[in-house]
Tab-separated table of C-alpha atoms and ligand atoms in Angstrom:
chain	number	residue	atom	x	y	z
A	1	MET	CA	0.000	0.000	0.000
A	2	VAL	CA	2.811	2.398	0.796
A	3	ARG	CA	5.285	1.169	-1.771
A	4	GLU	CA	6.806	4.115	-3.667
A	5	THR	CA	8.070	2.311	-6.744
A	6	THR	CA	6.084	0.297	-9.264
A	7	LEU	CA	7.097	-2.295	-11.802
A	8	ALA	CA	4.859	-3.358	-14.667
A	9	PRO	CA	5.345	-5.011	-18.054
A	10	HIS	CA	5.095	-1.619	-19.746
A	11	HIS	CA	8.345	-0.536	-18.082
A	12	LEU	CA	10.289	-3.281	-19.870
A	13	ILE	CA	12.028	-3.458	-23.235
A	14	ALA	CA	13.295	-6.822	-24.474
A	15	PRO	CA	16.638	-6.905	-26.323
A	16	LEU	CA	16.568	-9.643	-28.997
A	17	PHE	CA	19.196	-11.031	-31.383
A	18	VAL	CA	18.487	-12.146	-34.931
A	19	LYS	CA	21.098	-13.975	-36.977
A	20	GLU	CA	21.329	-14.320	-40.721
A	21	GLY	CA	21.742	-17.784	-42.206
A	22	VAL	CA	20.723	-20.011	-39.287
A	23	SER	CA	17.868	-22.471	-39.657
A	24	ARG	CA	16.958	-22.675	-35.984
A	25	PRO	CA	17.511	-20.495	-32.905
A	26	VAL	CA	20.927	-20.919	-31.288
A	27	GLU	CA	21.158	-20.604	-27.496
A	28	ILE	CA	23.833	-18.155	-26.328
A	29	GLU	CA	26.184	-20.038	-24.032
A	30	ALA	CA	27.018	-17.130	-21.749
A	31	MET	CA	23.377	-15.995	-21.585
A	32	PRO	CA	21.312	-19.092	-20.737
A	33	GLY	CA	17.717	-18.684	-21.925
A	34	GLN	CA	18.633	-16.124	-24.637
A	35	HIS	CA	18.998	-16.983	-28.311
A	36	GLN	CA	20.293	-15.847	-31.642
A	37	HIS	CA	16.939	-16.019	-33.422
A	38	THR	CA	15.917	-16.820	-36.938
A	39	VAL	CA	13.441	-14.331	-38.366
A	40	SER	CA	10.598	-16.743	-37.693
A	41	SER	CA	11.603	-17.583	-34.096
A	42	LEU	CA	12.023	-13.844	-33.535
A	43	VAL	CA	8.455	-13.224	-34.702
A	44	GLU	CA	7.296	-15.945	-32.320
A	45	ALA	CA	9.186	-14.394	-29.387
A	46	CYS	CA	7.669	-10.995	-30.242
A	47	GLY	CA	4.182	-12.496	-30.146
A	48	VAL	CA	4.724	-13.710	-26.586
A	49	LEU	CA	6.068	-10.307	-25.491
A	50	ALA	CA	3.210	-8.375	-27.093
A	51	GLU	CA	0.697	-10.696	-25.440
A	52	LEU	CA	2.338	-10.042	-22.052
A	53	GLY	CA	2.155	-6.265	-22.467
A	54	VAL	CA	5.867	-5.627	-23.038
A	55	PRO	CA	5.658	-2.570	-25.289
A	56	ALA	CA	8.963	-2.660	-27.149
A	57	ILE	CA	11.881	-4.718	-28.417
A	58	LEU	CA	15.472	-3.675	-29.115
A	59	LEU	CA	16.807	-5.532	-32.110
A	60	PHE	CA	20.433	-6.581	-32.761
A	61	GLY	CA	21.478	-8.234	-36.025
A	62	ILE	CA	24.294	-10.664	-36.719
A	63	PRO	CA	25.049	-10.664	-40.453
A	64	ALA	CA	26.280	-13.621	-42.497
A	65	ARG	CA	29.261	-11.633	-43.772
A	66	LYS	CA	31.366	-8.891	-42.261
A	67	ASP	CA	33.776	-6.470	-43.908
A	68	ALA	CA	35.976	-3.545	-42.914
A	69	GLU	CA	33.176	-1.000	-43.480
A	70	GLY	CA	30.300	-3.013	-42.038
A	71	THR	CA	28.321	-2.594	-45.258
A	72	ALA	CA	25.799	-5.323	-44.343
A	73	ALA	CA	24.415	-2.908	-41.743
A	74	TRP	CA	22.705	-0.718	-44.345
A	75	ASP	CA	21.826	-3.440	-46.837
A	76	PRO	CA	18.091	-3.003	-47.620
A	77	ASP	CA	17.826	-6.800	-47.309
A	78	GLY	CA	20.094	-7.010	-44.265
A	79	ILE	CA	19.066	-9.186	-41.359
A	80	VAL	CA	17.704	-6.352	-39.185
A	81	GLN	CA	15.805	-4.878	-42.132
A	82	GLN	CA	14.240	-8.279	-42.904
A	83	ALA	CA	13.359	-8.795	-39.257
A	84	LEU	CA	11.790	-5.335	-38.931
A	85	ARG	CA	9.549	-5.965	-41.916
A	86	ALA	CA	8.525	-9.414	-40.669
A	87	VAL	CA	7.679	-8.249	-37.140
A	88	ARG	CA	5.815	-5.205	-38.431
A	89	ALA	CA	3.793	-7.337	-40.847
A	90	GLU	CA	2.766	-9.653	-38.018
A	91	PHE	CA	2.085	-7.187	-35.197
A	92	GLY	CA	1.464	-3.777	-36.780
A	93	ASP	CA	1.577	-1.106	-34.080
A	94	ARG	CA	1.310	-3.536	-31.161
A	95	LEU	CA	5.074	-3.453	-30.582
A	96	VAL	CA	7.449	-0.510	-30.669
A	97	LEU	CA	10.428	-1.548	-32.770
A	98	ILE	CA	13.807	-0.159	-31.757
A	99	GLY	CA	16.796	-0.930	-33.962
A	100	ASP	CA	20.195	-0.864	-32.272
A	101	LEU	CA	22.370	1.198	-34.561
A	102	CYS	CA	26.061	0.300	-34.496
A	103	LEU	CA	28.795	-1.172	-36.649
A	104	CYS	CA	30.475	-3.616	-34.258
A	105	GLU	CA	28.334	-6.581	-35.328
A	106	TYR	CA	29.069	-5.805	-38.996
A	107	THR	CA	32.763	-4.939	-39.141
A	108	ASP	CA	35.382	-7.688	-39.449
A	109	HIS	CA	37.542	-5.829	-36.891
A	110	GLY	CA	34.662	-5.627	-34.391
A	111	HIS	CA	34.931	-1.906	-33.609
A	112	CYS	CA	31.857	0.305	-33.400
A	113	GLY	CA	33.245	2.651	-36.047
A	114	LEU	CA	35.326	2.764	-39.211
A	115	LEU	CA	39.059	2.514	-38.710
A	116	LYS	CA	41.696	4.832	-40.093
A	117	GLY	CA	45.305	4.016	-39.257
A	118	GLY	CA	44.188	1.696	-36.468
A	119	ALA	CA	41.988	4.288	-34.750
A	120	VAL	CA	38.264	4.904	-35.059
A	121	ASP	CA	37.460	7.717	-37.487
A	122	ASN	CA	34.609	9.491	-35.708
A	123	ASP	CA	33.280	11.626	-38.545
A	124	ALA	CA	33.498	8.973	-41.269
A	125	THR	CA	31.578	6.706	-38.907
A	126	LEU	CA	28.787	9.282	-38.587
A	127	GLU	CA	28.130	8.988	-42.327
A	128	ALA	CA	27.783	5.219	-42.004
A	129	TYR	CA	25.426	5.629	-39.026
A	130	ALA	CA	23.286	8.028	-41.080
A	131	ARG	CA	23.008	5.428	-43.848
A	132	ILE	CA	22.033	2.697	-41.384
A	133	ALA	CA	19.380	4.914	-39.780
A	134	VAL	CA	17.750	5.650	-43.123
A	135	SER	CA	17.726	1.971	-44.100
A	136	TYR	CA	16.163	0.968	-40.753
A	137	ALA	CA	13.555	3.701	-41.258
A	138	ALA	CA	12.744	2.407	-44.732
A	139	ALA	CA	12.212	-1.045	-43.165
A	140	GLY	CA	9.729	0.409	-40.662
A	141	VAL	CA	11.648	1.016	-37.439
A	142	ASP	CA	10.014	3.254	-34.772
A	143	PHE	CA	13.190	4.212	-32.898
A	144	VAL	CA	16.840	3.915	-33.756
A	145	GLY	CA	19.284	3.415	-30.894
A	146	PRO	CA	22.750	4.691	-31.832
A	147	SER	CA	25.050	2.763	-29.461
A	148	GLY	CA	28.554	3.370	-30.817
A	149	MET	CA	29.313	6.447	-28.679
A	150	MET	CA	30.711	8.520	-31.545
A	151	ASP	CA	30.625	12.271	-30.884
A	152	GLY	CA	27.738	13.891	-32.729
A	153	GLN	CA	25.983	10.624	-33.553
A	154	VAL	CA	22.516	11.695	-32.418
A	155	GLY	CA	22.624	14.893	-34.479
A	156	ALA	CA	23.929	13.089	-37.557
A	157	VAL	CA	21.209	10.465	-37.342
A	158	ARG	CA	18.489	13.065	-36.676
A	159	ARG	CA	19.527	15.117	-39.732
A	160	ALA	CA	19.643	12.025	-41.947
A	161	LEU	CA	16.195	10.844	-40.860
A	162	ASP	CA	14.649	14.296	-41.316
A	163	GLY	CA	16.371	14.763	-44.665
A	164	HIS	CA	15.044	11.482	-46.026
A	165	GLY	CA	11.432	11.975	-45.017
A	166	TYR	CA	11.435	10.155	-41.690
A	167	PRO	CA	10.820	12.947	-39.163
A	168	ASN	CA	8.671	10.612	-37.052
A	169	VAL	CA	11.354	8.002	-36.456
A	170	ALA	CA	12.564	8.705	-32.932
A	171	ILE	CA	15.923	8.280	-31.230
A	172	MET	CA	16.775	6.356	-28.095
A	173	ALA	CA	20.267	7.614	-27.335
A	174	TYR	CA	22.842	5.469	-25.587
A	175	ALA	CA	23.783	8.727	-23.912
A	176	ALA	CA	25.916	7.687	-20.947
A	177	LYS	CA	27.487	4.411	-22.011
A	178	TYR	CA	30.468	3.316	-19.988
A	179	ALA	CA	33.288	1.017	-21.083
A	180	SER	CA	32.325	-2.060	-19.101
A	181	ALA	CA	33.356	-5.642	-18.406
A	182	PHE	CA	29.644	-6.375	-18.077
A	183	TYR	CA	29.200	-6.383	-21.867
A	184	GLY	CA	31.265	-9.581	-22.163
A	185	PRO	CA	28.426	-12.068	-22.755
A	186	PHE	CA	26.804	-9.723	-25.284
A	187	ARG	CA	29.912	-9.807	-27.434
A	188	GLN	CA	29.480	-13.562	-27.669
A	189	ALA	CA	25.774	-13.128	-28.478
A	190	ALA	CA	26.391	-10.464	-31.129
A	191	GLU	CA	29.732	-11.882	-32.291
A	192	SER	CA	31.219	-8.419	-31.871
A	193	GLN	CA	34.376	-8.812	-29.791
A	194	PRO	CA	36.972	-6.315	-31.139
A	195	ARG	CA	39.850	-8.141	-32.840
A	196	ASP	CA	42.396	-5.685	-31.433
A	197	GLY	CA	42.223	-3.202	-28.619
A	198	ASP	CA	39.097	-2.247	-26.707
A	199	ARG	CA	36.325	0.353	-26.716
A	200	ARG	CA	37.760	2.752	-24.142
A	201	GLY	CA	38.526	5.307	-26.847
A	202	TYR	CA	34.829	5.942	-27.404
A	203	GLN	CA	32.998	4.556	-24.376
A	204	MET	CA	33.101	6.365	-21.035
A	205	ASP	CA	35.473	5.980	-18.104
A	206	PRO	CA	33.675	4.435	-15.087
A	207	GLY	CA	35.440	7.002	-12.912
A	208	ASN	CA	33.453	9.869	-14.421
A	209	VAL	CA	30.003	11.271	-13.760
A	210	ASP	CA	30.148	14.983	-14.724
A	211	GLU	CA	31.122	13.745	-18.166
A	212	ALA	CA	28.005	11.541	-18.259
A	213	LEU	CA	25.826	14.598	-17.651
A	214	ARG	CA	27.608	16.456	-20.462
A	215	GLU	CA	27.090	13.497	-22.792
A	216	VAL	CA	23.396	13.367	-21.954
A	217	ARG	CA	22.989	17.126	-22.405
A	218	ALA	CA	24.680	16.944	-25.811
A	219	ASP	CA	22.404	14.110	-26.922
A	220	ILE	CA	19.291	16.003	-25.819
A	221	ASP	CA	20.473	19.087	-27.705
A	222	GLU	CA	21.063	16.955	-30.800
A	223	GLY	CA	17.540	15.518	-30.707
A	224	ALA	CA	17.390	12.467	-28.406
A	225	ASP	CA	13.845	11.416	-27.471
A	226	ILE	CA	14.848	8.870	-24.808
A	227	VAL	CA	18.206	8.952	-23.015
A	228	MET	CA	19.829	5.796	-21.715
A	229	VAL	CA	22.344	4.989	-19.013
A	230	LYS	CA	24.361	1.804	-19.390
A	231	PRO	CA	25.219	-0.460	-17.648
A	232	ALA	CA	22.495	-0.169	-15.022
A	233	LEU	CA	23.648	-1.765	-11.765
A	234	SER	CA	27.070	-0.198	-11.536
A	235	CYS	CA	25.653	3.202	-12.601
A	236	LEU	CA	22.557	3.691	-10.444
A	237	ASP	CA	24.023	6.963	-9.157
A	238	VAL	CA	24.451	8.208	-12.723
A	239	LEU	CA	20.915	7.149	-13.565
A	240	ALA	CA	19.488	9.049	-10.592
A	241	ARG	CA	21.373	12.202	-11.551
A	242	VAL	CA	20.402	11.981	-15.203
A	243	LYS	CA	16.715	11.608	-14.356
A	244	THR	CA	16.653	14.448	-11.799
A	245	THR	CA	18.825	16.782	-13.878
A	246	PHE	CA	17.032	16.490	-17.210
A	247	GLY	CA	13.578	15.030	-16.539
A	248	MET	CA	13.760	13.185	-19.836
A	249	PRO	CA	12.227	9.806	-20.617
A	250	THR	CA	15.113	7.790	-19.205
A	251	ALA	CA	16.068	4.194	-19.870
A	252	ALA	CA	18.612	1.965	-18.160
A	253	TYR	CA	20.212	-1.090	-19.743
A	254	ASN	CA	20.407	-4.105	-17.427
A	255	VAL	CA	23.202	-5.560	-19.545
A	256	SER	CA	24.333	-9.040	-20.505
A	257	GLY	CA	26.897	-9.446	-17.703
A	258	GLU	CA	24.305	-8.451	-15.107
A	259	TYR	CA	22.033	-11.111	-16.551
A	260	ALA	CA	24.760	-13.756	-16.771
A	261	MET	CA	26.059	-13.381	-13.235
A	262	LEU	CA	22.601	-13.713	-11.748
A	263	ARG	CA	21.808	-16.732	-13.896
A	264	ALA	CA	25.137	-18.348	-13.040
A	265	ALA	CA	24.728	-17.909	-9.298
A	266	ALA	CA	21.157	-19.193	-9.482
A	267	ALA	CA	22.192	-22.250	-11.486
A	268	ARG	CA	24.483	-23.188	-8.576
A	269	GLY	CA	21.740	-22.632	-6.051
A	270	TRP	CA	23.686	-19.754	-4.532
A	271	ILE	CA	20.973	-17.137	-4.875
A	272	ASP	CA	17.174	-16.946	-5.008
A	273	GLU	CA	16.857	-16.082	-8.675
A	274	GLN	CA	13.284	-14.793	-8.771
A	275	ALA	CA	13.716	-12.601	-5.707
A	276	ALA	CA	17.024	-11.252	-7.005
A	277	ILE	CA	15.581	-10.347	-10.410
A	278	MET	CA	12.744	-8.402	-8.803
A	279	GLU	CA	15.088	-6.616	-6.408
A	280	VAL	CA	17.370	-5.590	-9.269
A	281	LEU	CA	14.552	-4.302	-11.449
A	282	PHE	CA	12.948	-2.389	-8.576
A	283	ALA	CA	16.314	-0.812	-7.745
A	284	ILE	CA	16.732	0.360	-11.325
A	285	ARG	CA	13.223	1.826	-11.332
A	286	ARG	CA	13.792	3.439	-7.914
A	287	ALA	CA	16.994	5.077	-9.161
A	288	GLY	CA	14.991	6.838	-11.874
A	289	ALA	CA	14.508	4.610	-14.917
A	290	ASP	CA	11.220	4.987	-16.743
A	291	LEU	CA	12.199	2.066	-18.932
A	292	ILE	CA	14.451	-0.934	-18.361
A	293	LEU	CA	16.110	-2.815	-21.179
A	294	THR	CA	16.475	-6.297	-19.757
A	295	TYR	CA	16.937	-9.881	-20.874
A	296	PHE	CA	14.593	-10.739	-17.990
A	297	ALA	CA	11.710	-8.908	-19.738
A	298	ARG	CA	9.727	-11.942	-20.790
A	299	GLU	CA	9.879	-13.926	-17.555
A	300	THR	CA	9.330	-10.803	-15.445
A	301	ALA	CA	6.280	-9.790	-17.458
A	302	GLU	CA	4.962	-13.348	-17.054
A	303	ARG	CA	5.405	-13.157	-13.305
A	304	LEU	CA	3.858	-9.687	-13.050
A	305	ARG	CA	0.908	-10.806	-15.157
A	306	HIS	CA	0.273	-14.230	-13.738
A	307	GLY	CA	1.753	-13.971	-10.248
B	1	PBG	C1	27.130	-2.321	-29.359
B	1	PBG	C2	26.449	-2.644	-28.083
B	1	PBG	C3	26.973	-3.328	-26.983
B	1	PBG	C4	25.902	-3.524	-26.100
B	1	PBG	C5	24.790	-2.921	-26.674
B	1	PBG	N1	25.155	-2.365	-27.884
B	1	PBG	C6	28.304	-3.911	-26.740
B	1	PBG	C7	29.474	-3.052	-26.602
B	1	PBG	O1	29.414	-1.833	-26.535
B	1	PBG	O2	30.539	-3.657	-26.594
B	1	PBG	C8	25.962	-4.263	-24.793
B	1	PBG	C9	24.685	-4.871	-24.322
B	1	PBG	C10	24.815	-5.884	-23.253
B	1	PBG	O3	25.911	-6.165	-22.717
B	1	PBG	O4	23.779	-6.470	-22.899
B	1	PBG	N2	27.757	-1.116	-29.454
């Protein structure tokens, strides 16, 4: 009766992976219960989520071929584009479709941007992001989620969408995204481990928080509709400050490593899994998230719906 924080299926967004060229869903070893989907198993998973009242999915694609420029990312028949069309055809407006917009799944070197002399070329990467955004929009996306942490990415994507007749496609900005060990399992799921080096040149230093607020402010100025903090559990302080400072629709990403460590402890009987999931999701809501991107979306919505 006196509880201050609520949790309902409509607070959840389910991240989903779709892989080109597989004939059945492949379970991700480091993320038990999560799969690299085929287009048809993805559509099935979306049906369950829509039925449970989860309003949105975040889609990641794994292409059949990678190259230095990540060209498969803006292929009109690329895996994300195919998946967007299939899900839209099946569910119409019943699900909000968010396309994660990055190059790391598409480049053979695994970096989130184009390389020049071994380093990421920020501005050349923005042109590629603009192309990807327009191709997702043509395939029917509702939101794009630029996640590569290039400077100016939200503005570049906003201008490209507006310039190509997609002013109503919105942007969920990975605004404060820290370089994090907790993305490890995701890189197995998305097959996006960098071949050399790491992402600390473009993702944020976990020691910083003023910088996070500057990043969020820049993204809002450039046209972000939702701002995100990531990862969630090690950044609850950042999340709280972002929500109170800007009052924007604010999302937090309960990332792959947060999922994996809970699953792993539960599999050994070391933790009460259901209670821990609820505690984590309530904590993220309490810290200020309007929306939580979580691999626990489906089972949590089931529990909230059916007790
Ligand atoms: C790609 C991207 C990553 C995640 C979301 N988008 C990986 C990374 O930055 O290395 C991580 C999600 C997760 O760990 O669940 N830029």
